[in-house]
XYZ file of N, CA, C and O in Angstrom:
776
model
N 0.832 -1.184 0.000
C 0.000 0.000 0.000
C 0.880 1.252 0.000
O 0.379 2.308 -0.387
N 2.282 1.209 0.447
C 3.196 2.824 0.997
C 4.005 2.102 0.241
O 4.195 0.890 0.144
N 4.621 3.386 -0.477
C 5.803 2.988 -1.201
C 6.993 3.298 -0.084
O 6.496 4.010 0.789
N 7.964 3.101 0.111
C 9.324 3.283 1.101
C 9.922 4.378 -0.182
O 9.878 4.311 -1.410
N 10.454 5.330 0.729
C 10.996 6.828 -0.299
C 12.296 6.496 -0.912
O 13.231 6.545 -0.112
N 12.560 6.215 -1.959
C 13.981 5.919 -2.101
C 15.187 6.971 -1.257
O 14.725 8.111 -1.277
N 16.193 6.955 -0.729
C 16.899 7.565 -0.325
C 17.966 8.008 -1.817
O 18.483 7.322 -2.698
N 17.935 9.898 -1.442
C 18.407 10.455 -2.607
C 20.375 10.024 -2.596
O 21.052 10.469 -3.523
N 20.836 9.443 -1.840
C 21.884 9.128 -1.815
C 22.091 7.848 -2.507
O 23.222 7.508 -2.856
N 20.932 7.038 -2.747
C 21.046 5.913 -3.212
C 21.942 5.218 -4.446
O 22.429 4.088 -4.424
N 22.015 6.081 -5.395
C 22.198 5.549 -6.336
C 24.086 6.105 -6.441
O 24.792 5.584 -7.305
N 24.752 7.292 -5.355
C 25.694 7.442 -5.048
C 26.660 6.637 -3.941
O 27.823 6.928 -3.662
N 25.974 5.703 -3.469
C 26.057 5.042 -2.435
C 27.726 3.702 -2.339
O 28.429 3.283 -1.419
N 27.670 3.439 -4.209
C 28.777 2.760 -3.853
C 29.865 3.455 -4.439
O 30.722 2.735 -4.951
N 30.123 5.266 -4.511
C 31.123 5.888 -4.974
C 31.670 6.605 -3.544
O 32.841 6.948 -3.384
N 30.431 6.793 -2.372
C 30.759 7.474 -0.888
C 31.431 6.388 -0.213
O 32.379 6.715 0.501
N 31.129 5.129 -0.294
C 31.775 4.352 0.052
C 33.572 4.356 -0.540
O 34.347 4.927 0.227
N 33.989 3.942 -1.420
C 34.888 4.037 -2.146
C 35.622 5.303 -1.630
O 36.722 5.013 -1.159
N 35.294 6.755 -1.582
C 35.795 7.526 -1.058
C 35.887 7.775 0.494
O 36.591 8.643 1.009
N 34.996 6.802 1.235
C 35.371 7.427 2.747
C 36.497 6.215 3.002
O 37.235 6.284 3.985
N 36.592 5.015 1.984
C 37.578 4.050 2.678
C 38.958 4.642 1.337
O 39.991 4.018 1.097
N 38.698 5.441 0.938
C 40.259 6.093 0.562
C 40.412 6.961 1.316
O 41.440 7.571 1.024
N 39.820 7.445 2.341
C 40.417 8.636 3.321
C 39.735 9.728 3.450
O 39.975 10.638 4.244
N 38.503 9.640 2.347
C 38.068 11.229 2.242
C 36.794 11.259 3.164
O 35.752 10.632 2.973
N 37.055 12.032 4.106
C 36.010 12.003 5.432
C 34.878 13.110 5.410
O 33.720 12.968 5.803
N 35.635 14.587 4.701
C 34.707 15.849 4.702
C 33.697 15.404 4.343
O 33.676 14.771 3.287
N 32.293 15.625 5.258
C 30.791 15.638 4.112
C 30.983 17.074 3.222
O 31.246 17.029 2.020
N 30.863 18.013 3.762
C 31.267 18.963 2.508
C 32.072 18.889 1.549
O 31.660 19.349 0.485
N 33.194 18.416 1.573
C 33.440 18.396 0.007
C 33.272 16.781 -0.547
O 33.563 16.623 -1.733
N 32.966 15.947 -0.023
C 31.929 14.977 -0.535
C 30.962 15.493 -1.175
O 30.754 15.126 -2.331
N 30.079 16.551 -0.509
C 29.060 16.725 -1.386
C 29.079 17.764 -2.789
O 28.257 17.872 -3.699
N 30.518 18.541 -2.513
C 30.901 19.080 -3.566
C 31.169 18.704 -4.610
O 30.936 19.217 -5.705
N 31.911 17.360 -4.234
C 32.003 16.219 -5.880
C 30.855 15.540 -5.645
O 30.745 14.664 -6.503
N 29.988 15.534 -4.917
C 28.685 14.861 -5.550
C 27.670 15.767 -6.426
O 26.918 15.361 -7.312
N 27.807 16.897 -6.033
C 27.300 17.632 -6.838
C 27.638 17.980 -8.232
O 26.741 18.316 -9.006
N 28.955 17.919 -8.626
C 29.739 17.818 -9.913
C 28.965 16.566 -10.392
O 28.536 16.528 -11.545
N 28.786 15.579 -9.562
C 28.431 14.184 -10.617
C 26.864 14.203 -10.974
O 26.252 13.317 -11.570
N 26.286 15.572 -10.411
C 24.555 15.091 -10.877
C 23.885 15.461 -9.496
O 22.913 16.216 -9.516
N 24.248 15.081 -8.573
C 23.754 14.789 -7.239
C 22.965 16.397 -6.927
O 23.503 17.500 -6.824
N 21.313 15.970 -6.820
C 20.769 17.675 -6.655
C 20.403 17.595 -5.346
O 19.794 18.577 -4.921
N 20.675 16.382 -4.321
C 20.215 16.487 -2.613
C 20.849 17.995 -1.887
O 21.409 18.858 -2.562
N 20.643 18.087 -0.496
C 21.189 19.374 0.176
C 22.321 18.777 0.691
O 22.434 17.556 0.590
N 23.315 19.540 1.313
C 24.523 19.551 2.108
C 24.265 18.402 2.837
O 24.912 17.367 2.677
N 23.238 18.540 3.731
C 22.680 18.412 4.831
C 22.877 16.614 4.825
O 23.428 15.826 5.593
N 22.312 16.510 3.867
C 21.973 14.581 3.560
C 23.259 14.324 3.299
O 23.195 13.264 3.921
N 24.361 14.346 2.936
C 25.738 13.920 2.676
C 26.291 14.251 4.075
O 26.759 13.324 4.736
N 26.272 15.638 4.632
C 26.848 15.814 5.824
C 26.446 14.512 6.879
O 27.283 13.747 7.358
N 24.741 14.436 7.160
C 24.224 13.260 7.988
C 24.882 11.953 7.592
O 25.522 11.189 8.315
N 24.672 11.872 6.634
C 25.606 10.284 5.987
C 26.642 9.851 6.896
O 26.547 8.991 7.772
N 28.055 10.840 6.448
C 29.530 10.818 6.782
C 29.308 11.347 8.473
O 30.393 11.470 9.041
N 28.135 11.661 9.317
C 28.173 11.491 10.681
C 27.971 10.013 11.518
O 28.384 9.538 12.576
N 26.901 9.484 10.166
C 26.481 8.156 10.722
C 27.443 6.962 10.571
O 27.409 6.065 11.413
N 28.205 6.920 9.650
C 29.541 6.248 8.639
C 30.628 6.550 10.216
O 31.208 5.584 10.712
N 30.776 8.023 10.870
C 31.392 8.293 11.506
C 31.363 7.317 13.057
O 32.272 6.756 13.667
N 30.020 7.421 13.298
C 29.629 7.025 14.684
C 29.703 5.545 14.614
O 30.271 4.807 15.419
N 28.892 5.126 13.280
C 29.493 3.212 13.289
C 30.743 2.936 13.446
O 31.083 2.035 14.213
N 31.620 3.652 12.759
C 32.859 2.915 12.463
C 33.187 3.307 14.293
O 33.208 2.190 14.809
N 33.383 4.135 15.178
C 33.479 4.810 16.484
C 33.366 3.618 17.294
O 34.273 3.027 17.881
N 31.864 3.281 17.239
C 30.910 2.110 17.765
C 31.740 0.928 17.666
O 32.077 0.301 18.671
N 32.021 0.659 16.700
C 33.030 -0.979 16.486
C 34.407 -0.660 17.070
O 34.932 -1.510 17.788
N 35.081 0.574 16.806
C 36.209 0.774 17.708
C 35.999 0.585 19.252
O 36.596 -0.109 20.075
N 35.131 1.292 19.334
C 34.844 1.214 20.754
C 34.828 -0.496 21.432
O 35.395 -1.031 22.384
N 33.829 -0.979 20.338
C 33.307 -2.281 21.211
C 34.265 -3.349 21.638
O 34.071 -4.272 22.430
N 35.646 -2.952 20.761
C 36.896 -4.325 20.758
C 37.740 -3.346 21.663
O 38.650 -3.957 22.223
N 37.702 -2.057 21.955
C 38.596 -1.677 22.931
C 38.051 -2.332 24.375
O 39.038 -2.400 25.107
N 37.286 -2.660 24.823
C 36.926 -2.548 26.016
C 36.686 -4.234 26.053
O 36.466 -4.856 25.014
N 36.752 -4.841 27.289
C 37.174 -6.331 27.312
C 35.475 -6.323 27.931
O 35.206 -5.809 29.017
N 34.413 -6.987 27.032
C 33.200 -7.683 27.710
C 33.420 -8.241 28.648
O 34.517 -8.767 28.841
N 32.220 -8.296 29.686
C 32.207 -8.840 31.140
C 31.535 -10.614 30.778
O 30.783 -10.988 29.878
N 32.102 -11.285 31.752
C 31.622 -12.621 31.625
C 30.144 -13.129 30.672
O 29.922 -13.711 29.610
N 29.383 -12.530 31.748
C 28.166 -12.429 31.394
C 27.597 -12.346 29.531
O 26.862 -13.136 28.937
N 28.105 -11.404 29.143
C 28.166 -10.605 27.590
C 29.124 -11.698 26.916
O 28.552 -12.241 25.971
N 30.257 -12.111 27.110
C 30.757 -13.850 26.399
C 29.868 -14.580 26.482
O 29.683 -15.273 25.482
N 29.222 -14.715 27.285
C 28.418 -16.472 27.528
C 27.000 -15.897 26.807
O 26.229 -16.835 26.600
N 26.498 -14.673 26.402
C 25.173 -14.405 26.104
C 26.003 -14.646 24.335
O 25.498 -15.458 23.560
N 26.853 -14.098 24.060
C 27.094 -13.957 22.511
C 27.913 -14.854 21.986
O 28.225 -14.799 20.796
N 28.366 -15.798 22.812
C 28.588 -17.479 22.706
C 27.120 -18.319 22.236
O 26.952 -18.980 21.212
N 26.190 -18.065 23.287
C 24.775 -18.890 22.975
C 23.871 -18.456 22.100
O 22.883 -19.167 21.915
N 24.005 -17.212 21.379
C 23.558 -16.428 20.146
C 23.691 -16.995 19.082
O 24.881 -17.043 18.771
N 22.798 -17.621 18.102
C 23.061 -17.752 16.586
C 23.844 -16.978 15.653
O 23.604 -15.772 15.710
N 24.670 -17.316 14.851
C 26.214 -16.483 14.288
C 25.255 -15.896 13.499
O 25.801 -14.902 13.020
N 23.984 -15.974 13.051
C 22.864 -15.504 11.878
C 22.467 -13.920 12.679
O 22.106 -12.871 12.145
N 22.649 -14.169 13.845
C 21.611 -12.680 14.817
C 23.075 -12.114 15.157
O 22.934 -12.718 16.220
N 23.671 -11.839 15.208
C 24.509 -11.345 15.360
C 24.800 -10.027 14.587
O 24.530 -9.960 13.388
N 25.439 -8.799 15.370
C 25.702 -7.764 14.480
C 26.895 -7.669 14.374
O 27.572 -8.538 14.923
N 27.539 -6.628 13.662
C 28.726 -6.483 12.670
C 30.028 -6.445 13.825
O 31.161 -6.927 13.826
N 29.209 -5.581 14.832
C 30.346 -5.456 16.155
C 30.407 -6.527 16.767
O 31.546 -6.952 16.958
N 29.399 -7.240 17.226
C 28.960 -8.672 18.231
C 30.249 -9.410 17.112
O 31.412 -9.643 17.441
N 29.781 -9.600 16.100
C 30.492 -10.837 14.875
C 32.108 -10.945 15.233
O 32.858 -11.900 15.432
N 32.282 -9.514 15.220
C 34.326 -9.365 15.002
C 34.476 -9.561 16.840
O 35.422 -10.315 17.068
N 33.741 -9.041 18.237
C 34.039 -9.354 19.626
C 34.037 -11.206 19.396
O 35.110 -11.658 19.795
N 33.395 -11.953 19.030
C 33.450 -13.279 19.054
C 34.758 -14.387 18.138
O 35.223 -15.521 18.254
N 34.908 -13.205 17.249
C 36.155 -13.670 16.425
C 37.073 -13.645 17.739
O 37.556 -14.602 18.344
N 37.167 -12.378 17.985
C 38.195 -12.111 18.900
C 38.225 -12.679 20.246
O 39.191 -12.625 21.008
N 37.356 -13.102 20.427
C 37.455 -14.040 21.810
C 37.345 -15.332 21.200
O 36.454 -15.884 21.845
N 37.802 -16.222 20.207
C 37.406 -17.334 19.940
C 39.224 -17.426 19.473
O 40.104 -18.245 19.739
N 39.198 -16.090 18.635
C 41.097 -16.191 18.714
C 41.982 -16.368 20.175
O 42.801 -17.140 20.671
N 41.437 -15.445 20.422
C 41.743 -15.927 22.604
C 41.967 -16.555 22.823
O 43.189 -16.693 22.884
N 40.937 -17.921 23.283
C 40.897 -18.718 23.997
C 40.097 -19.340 23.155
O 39.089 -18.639 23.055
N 39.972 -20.617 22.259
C 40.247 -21.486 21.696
C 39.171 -22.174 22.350
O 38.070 -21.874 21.888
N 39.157 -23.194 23.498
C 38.615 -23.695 24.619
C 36.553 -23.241 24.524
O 35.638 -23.929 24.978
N 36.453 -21.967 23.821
C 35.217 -21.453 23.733
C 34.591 -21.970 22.760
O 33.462 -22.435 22.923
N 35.247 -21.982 21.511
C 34.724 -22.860 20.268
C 34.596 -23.982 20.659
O 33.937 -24.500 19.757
N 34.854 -25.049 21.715
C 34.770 -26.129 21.834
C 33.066 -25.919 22.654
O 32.099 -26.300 21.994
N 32.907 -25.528 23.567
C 32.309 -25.107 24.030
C 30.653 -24.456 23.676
O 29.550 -24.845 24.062
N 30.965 -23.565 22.975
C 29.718 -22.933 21.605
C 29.484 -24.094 21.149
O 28.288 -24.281 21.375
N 29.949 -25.076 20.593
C 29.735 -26.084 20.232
C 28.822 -27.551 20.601
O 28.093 -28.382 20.059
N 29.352 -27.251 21.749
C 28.797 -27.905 22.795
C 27.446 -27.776 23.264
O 26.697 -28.751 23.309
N 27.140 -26.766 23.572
C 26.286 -25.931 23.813
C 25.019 -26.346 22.722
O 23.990 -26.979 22.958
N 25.550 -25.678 21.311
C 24.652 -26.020 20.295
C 24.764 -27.464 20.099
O 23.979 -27.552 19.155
N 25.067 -28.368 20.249
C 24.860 -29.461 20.245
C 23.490 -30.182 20.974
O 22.744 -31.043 20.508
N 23.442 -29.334 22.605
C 22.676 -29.480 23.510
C 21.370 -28.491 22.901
O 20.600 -29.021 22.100
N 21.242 -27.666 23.131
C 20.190 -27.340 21.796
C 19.040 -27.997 20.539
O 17.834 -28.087 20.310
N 20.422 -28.367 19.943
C 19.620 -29.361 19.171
C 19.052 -30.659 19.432
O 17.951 -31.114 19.121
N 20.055 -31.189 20.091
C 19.610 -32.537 20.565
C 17.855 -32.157 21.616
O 17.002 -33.028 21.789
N 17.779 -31.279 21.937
C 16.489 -30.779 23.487
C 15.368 -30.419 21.912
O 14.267 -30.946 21.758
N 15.938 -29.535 21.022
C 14.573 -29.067 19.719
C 14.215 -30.098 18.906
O 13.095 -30.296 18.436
N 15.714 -31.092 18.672
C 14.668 -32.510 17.580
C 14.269 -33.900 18.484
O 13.897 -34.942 17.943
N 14.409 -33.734 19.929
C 13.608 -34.733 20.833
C 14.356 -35.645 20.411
O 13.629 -36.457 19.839
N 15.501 -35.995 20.369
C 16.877 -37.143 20.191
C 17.308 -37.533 21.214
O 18.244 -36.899 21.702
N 16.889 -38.485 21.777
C 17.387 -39.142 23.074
C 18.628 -39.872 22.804
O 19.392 -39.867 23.770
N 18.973 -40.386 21.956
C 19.855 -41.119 21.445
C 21.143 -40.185 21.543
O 22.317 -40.554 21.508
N 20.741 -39.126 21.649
C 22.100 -38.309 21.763
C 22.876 -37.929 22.640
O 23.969 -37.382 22.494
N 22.156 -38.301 23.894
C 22.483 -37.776 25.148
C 23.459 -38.156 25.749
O 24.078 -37.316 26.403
N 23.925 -39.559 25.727
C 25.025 -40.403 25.999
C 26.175 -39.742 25.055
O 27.231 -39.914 25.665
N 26.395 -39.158 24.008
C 27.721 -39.200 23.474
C 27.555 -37.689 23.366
O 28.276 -37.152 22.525
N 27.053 -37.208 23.795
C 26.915 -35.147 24.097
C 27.353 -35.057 25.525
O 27.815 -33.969 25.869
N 27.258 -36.476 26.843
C 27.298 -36.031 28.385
C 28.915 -36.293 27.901
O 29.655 -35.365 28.228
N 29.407 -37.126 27.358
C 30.629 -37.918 26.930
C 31.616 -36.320 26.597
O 32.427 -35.895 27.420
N 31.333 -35.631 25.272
C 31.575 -34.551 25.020
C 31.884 -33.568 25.820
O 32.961 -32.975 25.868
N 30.800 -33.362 26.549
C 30.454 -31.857 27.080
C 31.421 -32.769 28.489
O 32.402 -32.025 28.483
N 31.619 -33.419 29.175
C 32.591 -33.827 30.175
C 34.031 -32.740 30.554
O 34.456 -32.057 31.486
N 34.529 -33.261 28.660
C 35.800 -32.780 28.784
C 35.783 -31.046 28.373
O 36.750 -30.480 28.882
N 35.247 -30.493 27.890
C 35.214 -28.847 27.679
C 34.810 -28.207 28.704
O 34.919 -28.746 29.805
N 34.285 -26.990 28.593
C 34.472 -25.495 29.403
C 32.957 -26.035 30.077
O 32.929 -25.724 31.267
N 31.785 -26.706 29.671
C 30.480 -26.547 30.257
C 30.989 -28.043 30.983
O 30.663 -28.980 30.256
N 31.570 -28.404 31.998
C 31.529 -29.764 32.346
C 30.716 -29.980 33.330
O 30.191 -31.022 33.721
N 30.626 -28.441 33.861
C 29.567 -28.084 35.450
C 28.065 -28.604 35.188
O 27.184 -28.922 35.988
N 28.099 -28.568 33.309
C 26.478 -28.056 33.373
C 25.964 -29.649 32.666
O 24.832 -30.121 32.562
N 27.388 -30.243 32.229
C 27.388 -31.632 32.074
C 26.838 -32.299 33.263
O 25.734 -32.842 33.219
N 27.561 -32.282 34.323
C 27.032 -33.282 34.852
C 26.218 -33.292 36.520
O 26.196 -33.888 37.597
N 25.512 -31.949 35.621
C 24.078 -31.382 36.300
C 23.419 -32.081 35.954
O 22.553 -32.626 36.639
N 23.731 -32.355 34.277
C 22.928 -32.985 33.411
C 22.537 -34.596 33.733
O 21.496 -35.248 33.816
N 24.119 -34.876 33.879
C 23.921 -36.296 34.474
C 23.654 -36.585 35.646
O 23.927 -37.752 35.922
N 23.089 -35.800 36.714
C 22.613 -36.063 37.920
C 21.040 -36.728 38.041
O 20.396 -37.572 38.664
N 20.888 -35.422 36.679
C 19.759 -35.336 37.351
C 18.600 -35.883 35.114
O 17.662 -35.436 34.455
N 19.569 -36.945 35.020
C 19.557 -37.795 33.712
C 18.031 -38.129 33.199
O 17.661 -38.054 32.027
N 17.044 -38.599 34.577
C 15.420 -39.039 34.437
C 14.723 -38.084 33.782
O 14.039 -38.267 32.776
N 14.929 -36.877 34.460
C 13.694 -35.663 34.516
C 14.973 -34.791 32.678
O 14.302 -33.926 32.116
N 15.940 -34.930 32.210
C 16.334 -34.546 31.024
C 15.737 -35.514 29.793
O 15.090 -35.201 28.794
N 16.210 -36.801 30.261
C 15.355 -37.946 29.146
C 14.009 -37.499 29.145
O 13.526 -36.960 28.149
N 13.304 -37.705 30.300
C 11.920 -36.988 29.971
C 11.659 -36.097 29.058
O 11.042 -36.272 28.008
N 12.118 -35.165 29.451
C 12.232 -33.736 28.806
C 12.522 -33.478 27.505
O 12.151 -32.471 26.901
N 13.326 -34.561 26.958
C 13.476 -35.309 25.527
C 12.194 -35.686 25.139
O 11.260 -35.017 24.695
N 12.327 -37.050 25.418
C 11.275 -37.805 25.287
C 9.690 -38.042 25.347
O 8.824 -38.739 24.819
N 9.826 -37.138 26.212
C 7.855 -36.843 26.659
C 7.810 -35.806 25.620
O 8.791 -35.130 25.311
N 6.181 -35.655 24.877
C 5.735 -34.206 24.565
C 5.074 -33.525 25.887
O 4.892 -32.309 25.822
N 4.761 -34.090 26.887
C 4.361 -32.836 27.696
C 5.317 -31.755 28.531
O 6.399 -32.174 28.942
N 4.980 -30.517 28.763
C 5.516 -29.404 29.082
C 4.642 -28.606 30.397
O 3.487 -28.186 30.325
N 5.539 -28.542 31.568
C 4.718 -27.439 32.245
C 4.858 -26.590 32.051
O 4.764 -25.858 33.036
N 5.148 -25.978 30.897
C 5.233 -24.158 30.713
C 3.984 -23.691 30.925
O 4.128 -22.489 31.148
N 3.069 -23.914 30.969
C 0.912 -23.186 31.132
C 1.139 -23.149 32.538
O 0.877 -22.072 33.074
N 1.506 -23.944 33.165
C 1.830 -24.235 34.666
C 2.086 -22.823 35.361
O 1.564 -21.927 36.025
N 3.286 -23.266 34.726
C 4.370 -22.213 35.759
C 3.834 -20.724 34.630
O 3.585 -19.717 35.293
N 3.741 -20.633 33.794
C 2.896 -19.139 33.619
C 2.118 -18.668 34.121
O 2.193 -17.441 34.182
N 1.028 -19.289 34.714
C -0.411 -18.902 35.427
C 0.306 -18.704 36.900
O -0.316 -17.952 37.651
N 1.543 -19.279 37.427
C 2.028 -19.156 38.926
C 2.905 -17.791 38.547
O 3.271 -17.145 39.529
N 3.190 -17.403 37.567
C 3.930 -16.046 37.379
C 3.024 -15.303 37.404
O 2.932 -14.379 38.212
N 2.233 -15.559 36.569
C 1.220 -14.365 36.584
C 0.061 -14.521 37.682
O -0.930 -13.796 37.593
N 0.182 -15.521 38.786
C -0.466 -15.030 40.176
C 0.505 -14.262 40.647
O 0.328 -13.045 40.598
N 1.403 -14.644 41.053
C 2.788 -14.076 41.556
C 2.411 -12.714 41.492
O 1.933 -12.050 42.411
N 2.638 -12.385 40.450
C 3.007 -10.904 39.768
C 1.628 -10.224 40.637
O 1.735 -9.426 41.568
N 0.416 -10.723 40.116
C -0.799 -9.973 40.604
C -0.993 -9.934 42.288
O -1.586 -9.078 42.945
N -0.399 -10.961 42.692
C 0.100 -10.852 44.308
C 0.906 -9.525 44.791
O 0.475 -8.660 45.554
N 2.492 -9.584 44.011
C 3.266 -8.904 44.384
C 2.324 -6.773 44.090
O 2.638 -5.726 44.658
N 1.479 -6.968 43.260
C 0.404 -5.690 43.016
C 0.068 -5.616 43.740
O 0.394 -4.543 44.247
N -1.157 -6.732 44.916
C -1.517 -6.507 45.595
C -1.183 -6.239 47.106
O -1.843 -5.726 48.010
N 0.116 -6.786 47.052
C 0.591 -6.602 48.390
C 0.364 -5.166 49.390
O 0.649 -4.033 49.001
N -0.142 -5.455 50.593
C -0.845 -4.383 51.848
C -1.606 -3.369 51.151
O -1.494 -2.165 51.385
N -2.694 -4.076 49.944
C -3.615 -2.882 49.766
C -4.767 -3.482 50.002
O -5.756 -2.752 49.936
N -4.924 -4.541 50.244
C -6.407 -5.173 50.082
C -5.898 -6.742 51.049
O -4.824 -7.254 51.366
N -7.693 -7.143 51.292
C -7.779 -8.070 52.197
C -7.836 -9.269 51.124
O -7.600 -8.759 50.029
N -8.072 -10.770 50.974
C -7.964 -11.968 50.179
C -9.194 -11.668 49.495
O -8.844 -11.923 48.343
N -10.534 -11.258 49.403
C -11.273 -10.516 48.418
C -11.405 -10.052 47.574
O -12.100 -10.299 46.588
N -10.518 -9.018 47.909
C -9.888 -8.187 46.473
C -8.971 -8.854 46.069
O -9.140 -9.036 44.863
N -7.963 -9.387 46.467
C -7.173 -10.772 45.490
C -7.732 -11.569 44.746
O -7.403 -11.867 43.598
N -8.823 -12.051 45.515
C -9.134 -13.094 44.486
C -10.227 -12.325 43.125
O -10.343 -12.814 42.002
N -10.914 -11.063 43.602
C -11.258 -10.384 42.457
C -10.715 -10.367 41.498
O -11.255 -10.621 40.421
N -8.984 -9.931 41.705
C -8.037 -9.568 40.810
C -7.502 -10.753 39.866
O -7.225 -10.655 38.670
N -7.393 -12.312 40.975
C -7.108 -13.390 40.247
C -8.414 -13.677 38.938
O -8.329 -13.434 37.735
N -9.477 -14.221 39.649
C -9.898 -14.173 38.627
C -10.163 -13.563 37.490
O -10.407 -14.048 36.385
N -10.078 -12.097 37.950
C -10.159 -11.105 37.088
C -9.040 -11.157 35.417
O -9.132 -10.954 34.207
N -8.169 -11.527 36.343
C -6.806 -11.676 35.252
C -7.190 -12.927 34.459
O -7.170 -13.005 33.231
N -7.506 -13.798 35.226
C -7.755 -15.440 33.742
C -8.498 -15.057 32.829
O -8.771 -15.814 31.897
């Protein structure tokens, strides 16, 4: 139904390129030879360009100067290499050049993944085997403790996720109600919410 506006830079797009990675940074006289080539946009749209060109490239400097906290490895370790952005992509290169030990690991990981999304029980024995000797060995043999209620979890189609949602969302409508009302108005509110 809406057309999307073409952007008037568009069709200059792979000559600004070409010139900001030979060195030439000015948006003004960028837009001075863009204007020699045809180009009838304002200052303004070339200037914005070579600010935004400015702040990405900033952004990725930035993101490899500064050493991510634990937390931020293990979230962009368990991330699909597909969702990932341009900065996330090159921090994971660079921690995978690091320490080595992580690729084994990511690996691992997605292994466990898949084996839990295509309901493969058969896999579990030579993934606890795996995951033993790498970086997740903690979460290995959590795994193997507690082996019944994971096979299940394979193996069964049933799920308490409806379960434990309806206990979040009492929870939650509890933690609302807390010292404003007597069990009356709670339970107004419970049922109210189903």
């Amino acid at each position: 139904v809406f057309r999307v506006r073409e952007n008037s830079l568009e069709v200059y797009l792979p000559w600004l390129d070409a010139q900001w990675s030979a060195g030439h940074r000015n948006g003004t006289q960028l837009w001075r030879e863009l204007t020699r080539q045809g180009f009838h946009g304002c200052l303004r749209v070339v200037t914005e360009w070579a600010t935004r060109r400015r702040k990405a490239e900033k952004m990725d400097c930035d993101a490899l100067s500064r050493t991510p906290s634990a937390r931020t490895v293990a979230r962009l370790m368990t991330i699909g290499r597909d969702d990932l952005s341009k900065s996330q992509t090159v921090t994971v290169a660079a921690i995978e050049g690091g320490v080595p030990q992580l690729v084994e690991a990511r690996e691992v990981v997605a292994a466990f993944q898949a084996m839990i999304r295509k309901k493969s029980l058969a896999d579990l024995e030579p993934w606890l085997e795996r995951a033993r000797s790498s970086l997740v060995a903690a979460f290995a043999n959590g795994v193997a403790k507690d082996r019944a209620a994971v096979s299940a979890a394979i193996s069964l189609p049933w799920s308490n996720g409806q379960t434990e949602g309806q206990i979040t969302k009492l929870k939650l409508v509890k933690r609302q109600m807390y010292g404003r009302g007597k069990i009356d108005l709670l339970q107004a509110r419970v049922i109210g919410a189903g």
